[in-house]
Amino acid sequence: MIILTRNLYLKYLTSFLSFPKVQLFAKNYSQVITQLKMNEAILFHEEGSKDFKMTFRYVNSVLNVDRQFNFQRQVDESINYFIQRIHKNISSYLLKIIYKKRKKNNEISIKLDENEIKFIKNHSILNGDLTCKSILENSTDIKLVIFDTEYILKQNVPYISKIEIPIYLLVGFPIYPSKFEGTNINKVNSVFIWYVKKNKQWIHVGEGFFYVPTISDIGCQLKISCIPKNNTECGPSIEIISNSIVQIGPNLCPFDVRHAFTKNKLRNKNFRVTSYNILANVYSETSFSKDILYPYCPHYALSMDYRKLLILKEIIGYNSDIICLQEVDATIYKNDLQISLSALNYNSVYNLKNDLKEGLAIFYNQEKFDKLSHDYSVISQGINNLNEFNTVWSQIQDVSTKQTFLNRNTIIQLIVLRSKENDEILIVGNTHLYFRLKANHIRLLQAYYGLLYLHTFSKKIKKENPECNVSILYCGDFNSTPQSAVYQLMTQNYVTNDHSDWISDSQEHVQNISIKHDLNLASACGIPEYTNYTATFSGCLDYIFYQTDYLAVKQVIPMPNKEELKIHTGLPSIVSPSDHIALCVDLKWLK
C-alpha cells in the first residue's frame, strides 16, 4: 500500500504542471425541452388542494406552431370559465403569429371559435356550468377538444417540473441532473440517457443518473433525456441541453489518492464513517474570503458551482456508510447532495442553523442501516431539557458568558441507526461548534451539552430496545485543537475548574465549574497534524469520537501530506473544495 500511495502521489505532482485554467460561463445553466405527446393533456391535483394544473402541447401545422401551454386554475371555477381562459391564451398567441404572417403578405384564414374548445364525456359535451372538480373526478373518461385536436386526459402521472445540468462540466467528475424536482416520480425506476454533441450530431454515450465526461468529450455540449416513471406509469420525457461545454479538470486530486484505500464498501460487521466540513457557499464567495482568507485560490474555484463537483466526487469515492457534513448550504443539500446521494441508496437528514442558510447533514447507507428516528437541538435553547447541564448552567455567575452562549445558533443533530447485520444501534451525533478564537469556554459548554444530549438519547433508545447494544458516534467540526479542554473532556471524561479554557476570554470568566461524564470515548482518527489547512493556519479541529465499549478502529484513511497541500499554498484550491480535510475511518463492532 505504501508503494501504491507513492506512485499515485508522483502522478499527482506531475499532473498539475500543466493544469489549464477553467473557462467561466454565465449562469444560464441549461436549455430544457419537455416532450409532451400531441394527444395528451396532463392534469395535476393534490387531494384537498383548491388549485389544479393542466399542461398540453398544441400543434398547428398551418401556422407552424408547436407550443406548450400551462394553466393553474381553481377547482371550484366553472368549466365554461376554464374554457374561456384556454381560448384566450391560445387565440392570443395564434393571432400574433397570424399578424406577423399577414405583414409578410401571407393570407391566413384560421377559425378560433371558442365553441370549438370543449370537454367531452361519452361523446357528449360536459355541462359548462359544472365546476372543474367534475373533470378531476372523472378524468379517465373525459377528453379535451381544442379546435381540431383531441386530447386524452392523464392525471398525476410522473412529471418533471424542474431540472438542470451543472454549469461546470469537467473530465473525470460525475455530472448529474441537479435541481431535479417533479411529482409522482420514482428516481430509481426513471430512465436517464446521456448524449454528447459531436460534429453537430448527438451521440449516445451512457445511461443512468450519473455521467462522467471523458477526454474525448472536451469541447462538447451534453444532453440528458429523462423519462420519469413510478411503479406503474411513465410521464412525458424531458431533454436538457447544457449551456456550457466539457472542459479538462484536475487530473488527480488529493482525495483521489485517499480513494485507493476506499475502493469498495465494507461488509459484515464493519462500516465506514466520514466527517467533513465542506465550506458553505455563503462563506466562500464573500469578498472577505476571496481577498483575505483565501487570496491564493482562484475565484472560480471558490464558487460552489465548481466546488460541488469535487465535493460530490470525493464523498462518493469514500464509499462510506455514514457521512456527517457541516456547513452545508440549504440549496446545495436540496439540489445536489440529497438528489445525487439518494441515487446511490443513501437516505439523509438535514437541519439548518436557525436563521442561517447553512446547516448539518447526515447521510447513511440504506443497505447497511435502518433509520429508527432522528432529532436535533439548538444548543442555546435546550438548557432546561437536560438536568445535568442545567445544574452546571445555574452555577455560572458571569452574565457575559451566559449571553454569549445564548446568542449562538449552534446546533447538534442526531440520527438513530439500527444495523441490518446484527443487534447494534448507533446514535450518530453531528455538530459544528462556535468558531471565535477566544471562545474555548463557550465551545466547552457546547461540547458538554452535546455529550449529555447524545447520552440521554442513547438511554432512551436502550430502554426501547433492550435486546440491542446502543453506542454513540460524536462527529463534527469542534473548532478545538487536541490541547483544548473539549478534547480532554471527550477522551479523559472530565475538565477541572482550574483549566485555562474556562478563562479563554479575559472579559468572560467561568469560575468554580468542573464537568465530567462516564462515556468511554476516543478519537477514531487519532490526532492528525491538521484537518484544516490554510495559508495562515493549520491544525486539527475535526474529530470522529466513538464509544470504545462497542466499537474498534479497523483502518484510518491516510490524510494528505503537506507536500500535496502546499502545491496550491493552502486550502481550498482548484483540487481541494474545502479549507477542511475529510476524516474517514473504518470501524467494526466488538460484539
XYZ file of C-alpha atoms in Angstrom:
591
model
C 0.000 0.000 0.000
C 2.938 2.362 0.639
C 4.195 1.794 -2.916
C 0.713 2.388 -4.285
C 0.410 5.667 -2.397
C 3.820 6.862 -3.575
C 3.065 6.082 -7.217
C -0.255 7.884 -7.023
C 1.408 10.809 -5.340
C 4.094 11.133 -8.031
C 1.389 11.030 -10.682
C -0.495 13.683 -8.730
C 2.534 16.019 -8.527
C 3.195 15.882 -12.258
C -0.456 16.265 -13.199
C -0.592 19.904 -12.123
C 2.384 21.190 -14.021
C 0.091 21.836 -16.995
C -3.284 22.316 -15.321
C -5.354 24.644 -17.549
C -7.487 27.467 -16.277
C -11.166 26.574 -16.205
C -13.320 28.608 -18.576
C -16.069 30.594 -16.862
C -19.675 30.502 -18.041
C -22.661 32.682 -17.263
C -25.237 31.055 -15.009
C -27.577 30.150 -17.845
C -27.378 26.538 -16.853
C -29.226 24.557 -19.494
C -31.935 24.503 -22.136
C -34.979 22.439 -21.148
C -37.409 20.816 -23.584
C -40.436 18.912 -22.277
C -41.605 16.378 -24.835
C -45.353 16.178 -24.307
C -47.280 13.906 -26.635
C -49.541 15.777 -29.038
C -52.692 13.947 -27.928
C -52.247 14.113 -24.138
C -53.236 16.799 -21.638
C -51.673 16.337 -18.210
C -53.599 17.236 -15.035
C -52.044 17.707 -11.594
C -54.079 17.908 -8.413
C -53.285 17.107 -4.795
C -56.199 15.825 -2.759
C -57.717 18.655 -0.753
C -55.993 21.405 -2.742
C -58.076 24.306 -4.072
C -55.909 24.562 -7.197
C -55.043 22.257 -10.061
C -52.698 22.487 -13.045
C -53.037 21.408 -16.642
C -50.436 21.334 -19.394
C -50.694 20.290 -23.038
C -48.901 20.668 -26.338
C -50.748 22.492 -29.112
C -49.618 21.954 -32.718
C -50.882 23.871 -35.758
C -49.148 22.872 -38.984
C -50.685 25.739 -40.995
C -49.141 28.366 -38.723
C -46.059 26.275 -37.988
C -46.869 26.352 -34.252
C -45.700 23.776 -31.717
C -46.116 25.189 -28.218
C -46.730 24.002 -24.675
C -49.485 25.751 -22.711
C -49.668 25.667 -18.917
C -52.598 26.585 -16.687
C -53.164 26.848 -12.950
C -56.831 27.182 -12.058
C -59.285 26.900 -9.176
C -61.025 23.564 -8.630
C -64.366 25.268 -7.975
C -64.390 27.518 -11.061
C -66.812 26.630 -13.853
C -65.814 24.602 -16.882
C -67.047 27.459 -19.085
C -64.683 29.912 -17.396
C -61.783 27.478 -17.755
C -62.563 27.056 -21.464
C -62.620 30.843 -21.876
C -59.148 31.032 -20.342
C -57.818 28.271 -22.623
C -59.323 30.026 -25.653
C -57.910 33.407 -24.674
C -54.360 32.103 -24.184
C -54.248 30.066 -27.391
C -56.032 32.578 -29.625
C -53.900 35.483 -28.340
C -50.768 33.574 -29.236
C -52.079 32.465 -32.645
C -53.303 35.953 -33.563
C -49.789 37.290 -33.035
C -48.475 34.655 -35.433
C -51.205 35.450 -37.963
C -50.461 39.180 -37.729
C -46.770 38.604 -38.440
C -47.544 36.401 -41.428
C -50.028 38.898 -42.874
C -47.379 41.612 -42.660
C -45.376 39.406 -44.998
C -48.359 39.261 -47.404
C -49.293 35.751 -46.359
C -53.059 35.314 -46.359
C -54.048 33.122 -43.412
C -57.565 32.019 -42.521
C -57.967 30.191 -39.202
C -61.121 29.622 -37.167
C -60.636 30.478 -33.497
C -64.193 29.919 -32.306
C -64.461 29.438 -28.537
C -67.178 26.837 -29.142
C -64.540 24.628 -30.738
C -62.956 24.103 -27.300
C -64.855 21.626 -25.133
C -64.637 18.748 -22.681
C -66.376 15.573 -23.843
C -67.549 12.552 -21.867
C -69.108 9.556 -23.624
C -69.483 11.592 -26.847
C -71.432 14.330 -25.023
C -70.211 17.828 -24.212
C -69.819 18.410 -20.475
C -72.162 20.961 -18.951
C -70.168 24.191 -18.773
C -71.877 25.201 -15.533
C -70.251 22.300 -13.699
C -67.068 23.017 -11.782
C -63.639 21.782 -12.805
C -63.863 19.359 -9.899
C -66.058 17.166 -12.108
C -63.193 16.943 -14.621
C -60.711 15.917 -11.936
C -63.062 13.271 -10.534
C -63.682 11.656 -13.947
C -60.527 12.451 -15.899
C -60.081 8.931 -17.308
C -63.464 9.171 -19.065
C -63.094 12.727 -20.365
C -61.410 14.141 -23.458
C -60.443 17.708 -24.258
C -61.040 19.023 -27.781
C -59.203 22.163 -28.918
C -60.275 23.170 -32.418
C -59.412 20.066 -34.455
C -57.203 18.341 -31.868
C -58.462 15.762 -29.364
C -56.585 15.172 -26.099
C -56.728 12.268 -23.673
C -56.613 13.494 -20.063
C -53.978 11.956 -17.804
C -53.937 12.894 -14.143
C -50.985 12.943 -11.736
C -48.633 10.984 -13.985
C -44.886 11.237 -13.254
C -43.799 14.702 -14.315
C -40.541 16.662 -14.101
C -41.124 20.298 -13.173
C -37.504 21.421 -12.776
C -34.155 20.021 -13.855
C -30.702 21.413 -14.685
C -27.248 20.282 -15.729
C -24.387 21.735 -13.630
C -22.683 24.750 -15.168
C -19.169 23.233 -14.939
C -18.618 20.023 -16.910
C -15.212 18.581 -16.017
C -13.499 15.475 -17.358
C -13.449 12.777 -14.696
C -16.080 14.376 -12.443
C -19.630 12.988 -12.234
C -22.338 15.092 -13.883
C -25.944 14.636 -12.825
C -29.381 16.255 -13.201
C -29.404 18.847 -10.406
C -32.479 20.662 -9.068
C -34.401 17.530 -10.007
C -37.993 18.202 -8.972
C -41.307 16.734 -10.002
C -44.404 14.854 -8.929
C -45.062 11.129 -8.508
C -41.547 10.175 -9.629
C -39.534 7.165 -8.548
C -35.987 8.131 -9.453
C -34.796 4.516 -9.371
C -37.367 3.486 -11.989
C -36.851 6.565 -14.167
C -34.669 6.404 -17.271
C -31.731 8.772 -17.826
C -29.934 8.762 -21.187
C -26.839 10.892 -21.869
C -25.637 12.332 -25.182
C -22.593 14.291 -26.357
C -22.799 16.646 -29.345
C -20.065 15.901 -31.876
C -19.993 17.156 -35.453
C -23.481 18.642 -34.978
C -24.903 15.254 -34.027
C -25.989 13.905 -30.646
C -24.095 10.705 -29.825
C -25.433 8.343 -27.153
C -22.699 7.911 -24.505
C -24.329 6.477 -21.404
C -27.309 5.703 -19.220
C -28.003 6.190 -15.537
C -28.293 9.096 -13.124
C -24.581 9.998 -13.429
C -22.322 10.538 -16.404
C -18.558 11.049 -16.116
C -17.197 13.033 -19.095
C -14.115 11.649 -20.825
C -11.237 13.317 -22.648
C -12.974 12.697 -25.975
C -15.882 14.873 -24.757
C -13.760 18.027 -24.337
C -15.299 20.985 -26.154
C -18.685 19.277 -26.492
C -22.102 20.024 -25.039
C -24.007 17.397 -23.060
C -27.656 16.449 -23.272
C -29.700 14.282 -20.956
C -33.055 12.750 -21.803
C -35.165 11.650 -18.851
C -38.334 9.562 -18.852
C -39.930 9.951 -15.405
C -41.511 6.803 -14.010
C -43.064 5.432 -10.874
C -44.059 1.848 -10.135
C -46.955 1.815 -12.614
C -46.760 4.756 -15.026
C -44.378 6.858 -17.056
C -44.765 10.539 -17.832
C -43.645 12.898 -20.588
C -39.928 12.804 -21.269
C -37.758 15.865 -20.911
C -34.485 16.872 -22.560
C -31.879 19.237 -21.139
C -29.002 20.621 -23.169
C -26.052 22.094 -21.308
C -25.206 25.720 -21.890
C -21.507 25.046 -21.290
C -19.034 22.603 -22.804
C -16.917 19.861 -21.279
C -13.526 21.066 -20.043
C -10.468 19.298 -18.741
C -10.485 19.096 -14.956
C -7.855 18.214 -12.361
C -6.138 15.001 -13.415
C -5.708 13.906 -9.816
C -6.871 15.484 -6.565
C -5.582 14.714 -3.056
C -8.762 12.776 -2.349
C -8.085 10.547 -5.381
C -5.028 9.243 -3.540
C -7.184 8.515 -0.496
C -9.761 6.714 -2.641
C -7.174 3.995 -3.230
C -7.998 2.873 0.331
C -11.787 3.028 -0.086
C -12.461 1.332 -3.411
C -15.270 -0.826 -2.058
C -17.968 -0.602 0.570
C -17.324 -2.611 3.726
C -19.091 -5.862 4.509
C -20.005 -7.946 7.548
C -19.644 -6.183 10.908
C -17.640 -3.267 9.538
C -18.761 0.183 8.455
C -17.065 3.351 7.234
C -17.651 6.852 8.618
C -16.779 10.202 7.033
C -16.978 13.603 8.714
C -16.389 16.676 6.564
C -16.821 20.444 6.794
C -17.430 21.230 3.111
C -17.180 25.063 3.429
C -20.552 26.681 2.853
C -21.022 28.833 -0.212
C -22.434 31.626 1.966
C -18.882 31.997 3.332
C -16.623 31.020 0.412
C -17.870 33.609 -2.081
C -17.696 36.661 0.182
C -15.181 39.415 -0.519
C -13.536 38.645 2.821
C -12.927 35.034 1.786
C -11.692 35.952 -1.687
C -9.400 38.792 -0.638
C -8.347 37.982 2.940
C -8.874 34.324 3.879
C -8.108 32.567 0.585
C -6.427 35.090 -1.774
C -4.322 32.250 -3.221
C -7.396 30.410 -4.526
C -8.781 31.390 -7.971
C -12.230 32.905 -7.633
C -13.868 30.284 -9.848
C -12.530 27.563 -7.533
C -14.300 29.238 -4.586
C -17.612 29.078 -6.424
C -19.921 26.285 -5.292
C -20.803 25.649 -8.943
C -17.217 24.407 -9.311
C -16.610 23.027 -5.822
C -19.746 20.883 -5.676
C -18.403 18.635 -8.451
C -15.247 18.000 -6.427
C -17.188 17.559 -3.188
C -19.518 15.010 -4.729
C -16.738 13.006 -6.371
C -14.790 12.996 -3.111
C -17.729 11.882 -0.973
C -18.830 9.170 -3.406
C -15.284 7.814 -3.657
C -15.018 7.184 0.084
C -17.799 4.567 -0.161
C -18.853 5.439 3.377
C -21.839 4.047 5.243
C -22.290 7.145 7.416
C -21.465 10.667 6.214
C -21.602 13.651 8.585
C -21.323 17.015 6.840
C -21.004 20.508 8.272
C -21.504 23.911 6.608
C -23.993 22.511 4.112
C -25.866 25.207 2.183
C -29.600 24.551 2.142
C -29.736 24.849 -1.652
C -26.740 22.538 -2.157
C -28.303 19.917 0.091
C -31.649 20.052 -1.708
C -30.497 20.478 -5.307
C -27.279 18.464 -5.388
C -26.232 16.308 -2.434
C -29.603 14.832 -1.495
C -30.573 14.202 -5.125
C -27.255 12.622 -6.090
C -26.591 10.529 -2.995
C -30.163 9.225 -2.876
C -29.499 7.776 -6.339
C -26.746 5.733 -4.635
C -29.190 4.482 -1.966
C -28.313 6.971 0.766
C -31.028 8.487 2.912
C -30.406 11.624 4.934
C -31.494 14.214 7.477
C -30.743 17.935 7.312
C -31.067 20.753 9.830
C -30.470 24.462 9.369
C -28.722 26.570 11.991
C -31.741 28.627 12.962
C -31.903 31.607 10.586
C -28.672 30.846 8.704
C -28.636 29.438 5.177
C -26.331 26.555 6.079
C -26.506 23.647 8.464
C -25.722 19.994 9.142
C -26.463 16.830 7.173
C -26.125 13.127 7.952
C -26.320 10.565 5.146
C -26.470 6.820 5.737
C -26.275 3.736 3.537
C -29.723 2.113 3.440
C -28.199 -1.252 2.565
C -26.413 -1.195 5.915
C -28.769 0.604 8.294
C -32.409 1.272 9.062
C -33.293 4.667 10.496
C -35.255 4.413 13.738
C -35.537 8.142 14.433
C -33.755 11.470 14.244
C -33.681 14.670 16.264
C -31.827 17.944 16.652
C -31.370 20.647 19.250
C -30.455 24.320 19.142
C -27.962 24.152 21.991
C -28.706 27.598 23.410
C -32.417 26.734 23.587
C -32.117 23.299 25.184
C -30.602 24.174 28.553
C -33.699 23.298 30.564
C -34.134 19.966 28.774
C -31.001 18.390 30.284
C -30.889 18.320 34.079
C -27.128 17.765 34.333
C -26.377 20.673 32.032
C -28.910 22.899 33.760
C -27.146 22.209 37.065
C -23.835 23.408 35.612
C -25.543 26.359 33.926
C -27.039 27.549 37.208
C -23.542 27.679 38.735
C -22.185 30.073 36.092
C -22.197 33.559 37.567
C -20.708 35.561 34.693
C -23.535 37.281 32.790
C -21.419 37.958 29.677
C -20.579 34.266 29.315
C -24.224 33.302 29.534
C -25.236 35.933 26.987
C -22.556 34.833 24.529
C -23.700 31.227 24.887
C -27.368 32.126 24.429
C -26.655 34.236 21.336
C -25.142 31.312 19.443
C -27.137 29.396 16.820
C -25.008 26.248 17.171
C -26.987 23.033 16.780
C -26.425 19.332 17.232
C -28.302 16.776 15.163
C -28.579 13.052 15.710
C -29.849 10.033 13.877
C -30.606 6.607 15.338
C -29.470 3.791 13.040
C -30.055 0.085 13.501
C -27.649 -2.287 11.811
C -29.179 -4.731 9.337
C -26.389 -7.211 10.113
C -26.644 -7.573 13.893
C -28.370 -6.268 17.018
C -26.463 -2.997 17.137
C -27.851 0.520 17.281
C -25.811 3.657 16.630
C -26.609 7.122 17.935
C -24.788 9.342 15.437
C -24.291 12.948 16.529
C -23.120 15.729 14.218
C -22.214 19.286 15.209
C -20.213 22.394 14.331
C -19.105 24.353 17.387
C -18.652 28.119 17.704
C -15.606 29.390 15.809
C -14.413 32.579 17.586
C -10.771 32.390 18.660
C -11.226 33.374 22.323
C -14.260 31.180 22.907
C -12.823 27.930 24.276
C -15.156 28.204 27.273
C -18.213 28.503 25.008
C -17.128 25.540 22.882
C -16.516 23.506 26.027
C -20.043 24.156 27.253
C -21.454 23.376 23.794
C -19.492 20.120 23.546
C -20.616 19.123 27.038
C -24.232 19.823 26.128
C -23.828 17.664 23.025
C -22.436 14.760 25.047
C -25.295 14.870 27.535
C -27.821 15.209 24.717
C -26.492 12.112 22.931
C -26.113 10.127 26.160
C -29.663 10.937 27.257
C -30.993 9.867 23.881
C -28.978 6.636 23.959
C -30.502 5.690 27.333
C -33.973 6.237 25.901
C -33.212 4.082 22.849
C -31.691 1.343 25.031
C -34.840 1.242 27.137
C -36.932 0.857 23.983
C -34.592 -1.794 22.527
C -33.202 -3.825 25.468
C -32.032 -6.622 23.162
C -29.587 -4.309 21.337
C -26.258 -2.719 22.125
C -26.545 1.065 21.816
C -23.378 3.045 21.112
C -22.511 6.643 20.296
C -20.593 8.356 17.491
C -19.967 12.067 18.001
C -18.732 13.704 14.780
C -18.103 17.194 13.548
C -16.041 20.336 13.361
C -15.350 21.063 17.026
C -13.108 24.072 16.278
C -10.889 22.749 19.067
C -7.294 21.558 18.986
C -6.078 18.413 20.805
C -4.683 20.656 23.558
C -8.136 22.058 24.316
C -10.473 21.275 27.172
C -13.002 19.997 24.615
C -10.650 17.207 23.547
C -9.803 16.442 27.172
C -13.493 16.223 28.053
C -14.124 13.769 25.231
C -11.177 11.478 25.822
C -10.470 11.821 29.563
C -14.068 12.239 30.774
C -13.536 15.385 32.850
C -12.413 19.014 32.948
C -11.489 20.526 36.296
C -12.377 24.013 37.472
C -8.820 25.295 37.053
C -8.478 24.539 33.330
C -7.247 27.594 31.421
C -10.007 27.278 28.796
C -12.569 28.453 31.336
C -10.916 31.891 31.132
C -10.017 31.936 27.416
C -11.710 35.341 27.108
C -10.474 37.948 29.572
C -13.944 39.516 29.576
C -15.794 36.268 30.285
C -14.703 34.087 33.199
C -16.245 30.769 34.179
C -15.249 30.037 37.764
C -15.562 27.041 40.086
C -17.056 24.789 37.408
C -15.979 21.185 36.841
C -17.660 18.851 34.363
C -17.475 15.115 33.740
C -19.204 12.192 32.041
C -18.999 8.390 32.112
C -18.784 7.548 28.387
C -15.644 5.803 27.153
C -14.759 7.794 24.047
C -11.709 8.010 21.806
C -10.812 9.831 18.606
C -11.217 7.317 15.776
C -8.667 9.057 13.541
C -6.265 9.736 16.394
C -4.773 13.223 16.339
C -3.955 14.254 12.763
C -1.461 17.077 12.449
C -4.136 19.073 10.644
C -7.735 18.789 9.478
C -7.838 22.468 8.498
C -5.037 23.814 6.299
C -4.842 27.397 5.018
C -2.029 29.849 4.345
C -2.333 31.309 7.848
C -3.408 28.331 9.979
C -3.118 24.580 10.077
C -4.312 22.358 12.876
C -6.596 19.566 13.995
C -10.151 20.825 14.576
C -12.339 17.920 13.403
C -12.991 14.581 15.091
C -14.956 11.357 14.994
C -15.356 10.253 18.608
C -16.505 6.657 19.105
C -17.507 4.565 22.101
C -14.723 2.077 22.804
C -17.004 -0.319 24.720
C -18.714 -1.371 21.498
C -16.524 -0.266 18.589
C -12.928 -0.570 17.416
C -10.931 1.105 14.658
C -10.095 -1.144 11.732
C -8.451 1.382 9.383
C -7.873 5.135 9.299
C -7.817 6.520 5.764
C -4.481 8.403 5.458
C -4.550 12.185 5.364
C -2.908 14.164 2.523
C 0.666 15.169 3.300
C 1.959 18.735 3.391
C 3.728 18.459 0.045
C 0.376 17.836 -1.623
C -1.347 20.717 0.139
C 1.462 23.251 -0.344
C 1.336 22.965 -4.139
C -1.502 25.495 -4.098
C -0.392 27.312 -0.901
C -3.356 26.080 1.125
C -6.976 25.003 1.095
C -9.340 25.436 -0.641
C -7.765 25.168 -4.079
C -8.505 24.026 -7.606
C -8.086 20.425 -6.394
C -9.463 20.650 -2.841
C -13.000 22.030 -2.438
C -12.858 22.987 1.251
C -10.472 24.515 3.766
C -11.040 21.350 5.826
C -9.924 17.797 5.097
C -12.432 14.978 5.384
C -11.943 12.456 8.176
C -12.590 8.886 7.080
C -12.320 5.746 9.215
C -13.355 2.090 9.111
C -14.955 0.841 12.338
C -16.015 -2.614 13.449
C -18.423 -3.899 16.054
C -16.797 -5.612 19.017
C -19.784 -7.775 19.899
